[in-house]
């Protein structure tokens, strides 16, 4: 019987967060190349090509040129099992993006050196910060014209209040990128731009840079003087981030980054339950459902629940309990999922992600546990929605199917359904973090529930979560309405961001938050 503690210790579960076009896809591909999972790297690459060409993949995906599937890549590096969870955080930004982050122990933040910290990076970083997820930073596209590296560190500090501790430092005198120096060992790595189609692996073994320019020496001395060395405690505490410089496209600096994920990212550790009691990794099996996806792939018409193993050994065929409902779930069909391809798994350990097929009762945020050893993990926090629409059945004869569909999509977390205190089910508001969620929801309503939807704009543009006292205080105010989620949680909807900010300023006693629990 494998030792659960030892298996957990050799796992790293992480995500890559970035703004669109910073280089997340390219970096993922290079990580997979290093791990020898070249075929899988092909899968990543072809995903982009597929957007234009596939014949049988989800219509919606083709229409919009987006990817709504969540991929989990699993590969080995230096004897460590790496689980890389794809945050669909691109143009297809949605609540799922946030949820995926509840399944990881660390994140790699990719920044385009020329563009610095961009808005989507800020949003994703906020989630990591709220969860205390440690961040390793990769400053990408160093082969292109970039600002002074010290300015890049200042940008991290200014926009994210995150202290950048450079592990490597670019050798770029007068804008000529020659390589990086590893500040821990003083070893230099020579950069050579990739020729298109040329070998893109092991670039980093090209050898040392001959002599480091005077100005770079000065920068290095300055860094030493201010003591900008990696501080493990500050990193794990989310105050500081180790920074690496490189070029994903040229496969430069990638290996050092991957080594850092293995060395610095924390392995799975005890997870706190709703009562803040730690669930040790070697306790009996428990897992967190962080995402549920249904019927999207015509090749697999089913529901797939993504479960992050938190403790114990998962065994295919075992009977588990859903903590929310008390119902049993038989994990007969468990898969490792990579993009659209699946592989049956027989066992999994803390840090691993499994896809449970047709576990119809599961919702994002559910806890699964072994029968004799119950546990419930806290709900997954998300942020208040930013898009709102009133949903009507386009076909009045399909009202029943419409209601059923809306309920189902709400339960799955595809959209949040908000009901007015008085109007109730009359005209529920659909709310979402990303516009794409509406597209997925209307597509599924039409194709899966045979209940086409007519969406209409609302007068709201900002939401805050509140509590019962807040409901009372806000009732008399103008330009704000109270709606409730399916679980009864009140949500204040405002005419404009300005109104929300004014009320927040004038009434600090009212609970108004952008973080939504459960
Ligand atoms: P994303 O997943 O974060 O959206 O970014 P992606 O990897 O798709 O990269 C966005 C663009 O940036 C791509 O170019 C990619 O080739 C380029 N890129 C990534 N890393 C580097 C780098 O280190 N240096 C330079 N110079 N470019 C880089 P594209 O033309 O938009 O797409 P493609 O046609 O090459 O796929």
Tab-separated table of N, CA and C in Angstrom, residues 353-422:
chain	number	residue	atom	x	y	z
A	353	UNK	N	-5.992	15.593	-9.212
A	353	UNK	CA	-7.340	15.980	-9.612
A	353	UNK	C	-7.952	14.831	-10.394
A	354	UNK	N	-9.156	14.458	-10.011
A	354	UNK	CA	-9.836	13.399	-10.742
A	354	UNK	C	-11.153	13.935	-11.285
A	355	UNK	N	-11.589	13.357	-12.376
A	355	UNK	CA	-12.877	13.734	-12.943
A	355	UNK	C	-13.856	12.608	-12.682
A	356	UNK	N	-14.929	12.902	-11.949
A	356	UNK	CA	-15.932	11.878	-11.684
A	356	UNK	C	-17.054	12.030	-12.711
A	357	UNK	N	-17.345	10.938	-13.384
A	357	UNK	CA	-18.313	10.980	-14.470
A	357	UNK	C	-19.716	10.715	-13.951
A	358	UNK	N	-20.669	11.496	-14.421
A	358	UNK	CA	-22.078	11.301	-14.098
A	358	UNK	C	-22.413	11.276	-12.616
A	359	UNK	N	-21.663	12.015	-11.848
A	359	UNK	CA	-21.999	12.170	-10.437
A	359	UNK	C	-22.969	13.353	-10.394
A	360	UNK	N	-24.221	13.079	-10.705
A	360	UNK	CA	-25.186	14.149	-10.981
A	360	UNK	C	-25.483	15.047	-9.785
A	361	UNK	N	-25.256	14.541	-8.575
A	361	UNK	CA	-25.590	15.342	-7.398
A	361	UNK	C	-24.538	16.367	-7.016
A	362	UNK	N	-23.393	16.266	-7.659
A	362	UNK	CA	-22.287	17.107	-7.194
A	362	UNK	C	-22.341	18.518	-7.761
A	363	UNK	N	-22.028	19.482	-6.898
A	363	UNK	CA	-21.918	20.879	-7.314
A	363	UNK	C	-20.552	21.404	-6.934
A	364	UNK	N	-20.166	22.468	-7.593
A	364	UNK	CA	-18.896	23.098	-7.237
A	364	UNK	C	-18.973	23.535	-5.773
A	365	UNK	N	-17.946	23.207	-5.020
A	365	UNK	CA	-17.919	23.578	-3.607
A	365	UNK	C	-18.251	22.413	-2.685
A	366	UNK	N	-18.767	21.311	-3.253
A	366	UNK	CA	-19.113	20.152	-2.419
A	366	UNK	C	-17.861	19.444	-1.898
A	367	UNK	N	-18.025	18.853	-0.733
A	367	UNK	CA	-16.958	18.034	-0.170
A	367	UNK	C	-17.359	16.570	-0.293
A	368	UNK	N	-16.424	15.731	-0.707
A	368	UNK	CA	-16.647	14.283	-0.704
A	368	UNK	C	-15.759	13.685	0.369
A	369	UNK	N	-16.302	12.697	1.084
A	369	UNK	CA	-15.453	12.071	2.099
A	369	UNK	C	-15.794	10.592	2.250
A	370	UNK	N	-14.899	9.888	2.886
A	370	UNK	CA	-15.143	8.481	3.179
A	370	UNK	C	-16.235	8.413	4.242
A	371	UNK	N	-17.055	7.387	4.149
A	371	UNK	CA	-18.240	7.344	4.995
A	371	UNK	C	-17.944	7.482	6.487
A	372	UNK	N	-16.932	6.784	6.941
A	372	UNK	CA	-16.665	6.748	8.392
A	372	UNK	C	-15.941	7.994	8.888
A	373	UNK	N	-15.537	8.851	7.981
A	373	UNK	CA	-14.702	9.969	8.425
A	373	UNK	C	-15.175	11.285	7.799
A	374	UNK	N	-16.312	11.788	8.297
A	374	UNK	CA	-16.908	12.965	7.654
A	374	UNK	C	-16.086	14.244	7.815
A	375	UNK	N	-16.223	15.108	6.845
A	375	UNK	CA	-15.588	16.428	6.895
A	375	UNK	C	-16.316	17.322	5.894
A	376	UNK	N	-16.374	18.607	6.188
A	376	UNK	CA	-16.920	19.575	5.226
A	376	UNK	C	-15.934	20.720	5.099
A	377	UNK	N	-15.530	20.993	3.859
A	377	UNK	CA	-14.619	22.119	3.635
A	377	UNK	C	-15.436	23.393	3.422
A	378	UNK	N	-14.828	24.528	3.715
A	378	UNK	CA	-15.565	25.794	3.557
A	378	UNK	C	-15.967	26.024	2.103
A	379	UNK	N	-17.044	26.793	1.898
A	379	UNK	CA	-17.472	27.065	0.529
A	379	UNK	C	-16.385	27.788	-0.260
A	380	UNK	N	-16.460	27.656	-1.575
A	380	UNK	CA	-15.466	28.312	-2.425
A	380	UNK	C	-15.862	29.771	-2.592
A	381	UNK	N	-14.994	30.686	-2.213
A	381	UNK	CA	-15.361	32.097	-2.412
A	381	UNK	C	-15.268	32.488	-3.881
A	382	UNK	N	-16.202	33.318	-4.312
A	382	UNK	CA	-16.061	33.920	-5.644
A	382	UNK	C	-16.288	35.413	-5.464
A	383	UNK	N	-16.219	36.126	-6.561
A	383	UNK	CA	-16.435	37.563	-6.478
A	383	UNK	C	-17.829	37.910	-6.970
A	384	UNK	N	-18.321	39.051	-6.551
A	384	UNK	CA	-19.667	39.446	-6.964
A	384	UNK	C	-19.724	39.563	-8.481
A	385	UNK	N	-20.904	39.219	-9.043
A	385	UNK	CA	-21.046	39.269	-10.501
A	385	UNK	C	-20.914	40.693	-11.034
A	386	UNK	N	-20.581	40.763	-12.306
A	386	UNK	CA	-20.414	42.073	-12.951
A	386	UNK	C	-21.294	42.218	-14.182
A	387	UNK	N	-21.984	41.129	-14.531
A	387	UNK	CA	-22.878	41.167	-15.699
A	387	UNK	C	-24.258	40.691	-15.256
A	388	UNK	N	-25.288	41.366	-15.732
A	388	UNK	CA	-26.643	41.054	-15.288
A	388	UNK	C	-27.595	41.041	-16.483
A	389	UNK	N	-28.548	40.126	-16.455
A	389	UNK	CA	-29.568	40.106	-17.502
A	389	UNK	C	-30.828	39.457	-16.939
A	390	UNK	N	-31.990	39.914	-17.410
A	390	UNK	CA	-33.234	39.267	-17.007
A	390	UNK	C	-33.513	38.168	-18.021
A	391	UNK	N	-33.845	36.973	-17.511
A	391	UNK	CA	-34.057	35.830	-18.411
A	391	UNK	C	-35.541	35.514	-18.535
A	392	UNK	N	-36.023	35.427	-19.768
A	392	UNK	CA	-37.415	35.047	-20.023
A	392	UNK	C	-37.425	33.830	-20.935
A	393	UNK	N	-38.440	32.958	-20.788
A	393	UNK	CA	-38.550	31.869	-21.768
A	393	UNK	C	-38.976	32.456	-23.113
A	394	UNK	N	-38.233	32.126	-24.167
A	394	UNK	CA	-38.559	32.679	-25.476
A	394	UNK	C	-39.834	32.029	-26.015
A	395	UNK	N	-40.111	30.834	-25.517
A	395	UNK	CA	-41.288	30.092	-25.963
A	395	UNK	C	-42.164	29.846	-24.731
A	396	UNK	N	-43.325	30.509	-24.688
A	396	UNK	CA	-44.170	30.459	-23.491
A	396	UNK	C	-44.647	29.044	-23.171
A	397	UNK	N	-44.647	28.158	-24.164
A	397	UNK	CA	-45.117	26.799	-23.889
A	397	UNK	C	-44.031	25.946	-23.219
A	398	UNK	N	-42.861	26.519	-23.051
A	398	UNK	CA	-41.756	25.731	-22.486
A	398	UNK	C	-41.359	26.235	-21.095
A	399	UNK	N	-42.309	26.806	-20.388
A	399	UNK	CA	-41.988	27.411	-19.099
A	399	UNK	C	-41.451	26.394	-18.092
A	400	UNK	N	-42.052	25.205	-18.114
A	400	UNK	CA	-41.615	24.180	-17.162
A	400	UNK	C	-40.155	23.784	-17.406
A	401	UNK	N	-39.853	23.555	-18.679
A	401	UNK	CA	-38.472	23.184	-19.030
A	401	UNK	C	-37.522	24.344	-18.708
A	402	UNK	N	-38.027	25.540	-18.940
A	402	UNK	CA	-37.223	26.738	-18.653
A	402	UNK	C	-36.835	26.775	-17.179
A	403	UNK	N	-37.845	26.584	-16.311
A	403	UNK	CA	-37.571	26.628	-14.865
A	403	UNK	C	-36.561	25.549	-14.466
A	404	UNK	N	-36.770	24.340	-15.021
A	404	UNK	CA	-35.892	23.227	-14.660
A	404	UNK	C	-34.458	23.528	-15.103
A	405	UNK	N	-34.341	24.047	-16.312
A	405	UNK	CA	-33.019	24.363	-16.847
A	405	UNK	C	-32.315	25.424	-16.017
A	406	UNK	N	-33.054	26.467	-15.674
A	406	UNK	CA	-32.454	27.559	-14.909
A	406	UNK	C	-31.970	27.041	-13.556
A	407	UNK	N	-32.796	26.203	-12.951
A	407	UNK	CA	-32.410	25.650	-11.644
A	407	UNK	C	-31.127	24.825	-11.752
A	408	UNK	N	-31.099	24.010	-12.797
A	408	UNK	CA	-29.932	23.161	-13.002
A	408	UNK	C	-28.660	23.998	-13.209
A	409	UNK	N	-28.744	25.009	-14.045
A	409	UNK	CA	-27.564	25.822	-14.350
A	409	UNK	C	-27.113	26.610	-13.119
A	410	UNK	N	-28.074	27.012	-12.312
A	410	UNK	CA	-27.758	27.703	-11.062
A	410	UNK	C	-27.015	26.754	-10.128
A	411	UNK	N	-27.550	25.541	-10.021
A	411	UNK	CA	-26.926	24.547	-9.139
A	411	UNK	C	-25.504	24.225	-9.562
A	412	UNK	N	-25.321	24.148	-10.865
A	412	UNK	CA	-23.976	23.831	-11.362
A	412	UNK	C	-23.033	25.016	-11.244
A	413	UNK	N	-23.600	26.200	-11.013
A	413	UNK	CA	-22.749	27.378	-10.917
A	413	UNK	C	-22.377	27.948	-12.273
A	414	UNK	N	-23.135	27.591	-13.311
A	414	UNK	CA	-22.866	28.139	-14.644
A	414	UNK	C	-23.196	29.632	-14.635
A	415	UNK	N	-24.313	29.961	-13.988
A	415	UNK	CA	-24.681	31.354	-13.755
A	415	UNK	C	-25.218	31.436	-12.325
A	416	UNK	N	-25.303	32.641	-11.793
A	416	UNK	CA	-25.964	32.814	-10.502
A	416	UNK	C	-27.364	33.337	-10.789
A	417	UNK	N	-28.364	32.699	-10.206
A	417	UNK	CA	-29.728	33.166	-10.409
A	417	UNK	C	-30.134	33.980	-9.185
A	418	UNK	N	-30.587	35.202	-9.435
A	418	UNK	CA	-30.976	36.095	-8.346
A	418	UNK	C	-32.474	36.380	-8.471
A	419	UNK	N	-33.154	36.292	-7.338
A	419	UNK	CA	-34.603	36.544	-7.359
A	419	UNK	C	-34.938	37.740	-6.491
A	420	UNK	N	-35.838	38.548	-7.008
A	420	UNK	CA	-36.280	39.735	-6.277
A	420	UNK	C	-37.161	39.288	-5.125
A	421	UNK	N	-37.080	39.997	-3.994
A	421	UNK	CA	-37.854	39.628	-2.801
A	421	UNK	C	-39.336	39.450	-3.129
A	422	UNK	N	-39.909	40.397	-3.895
A	422	UNK	CA	-41.347	40.309	-4.191
A	422	UNK	C	-41.637	39.569	-5.494
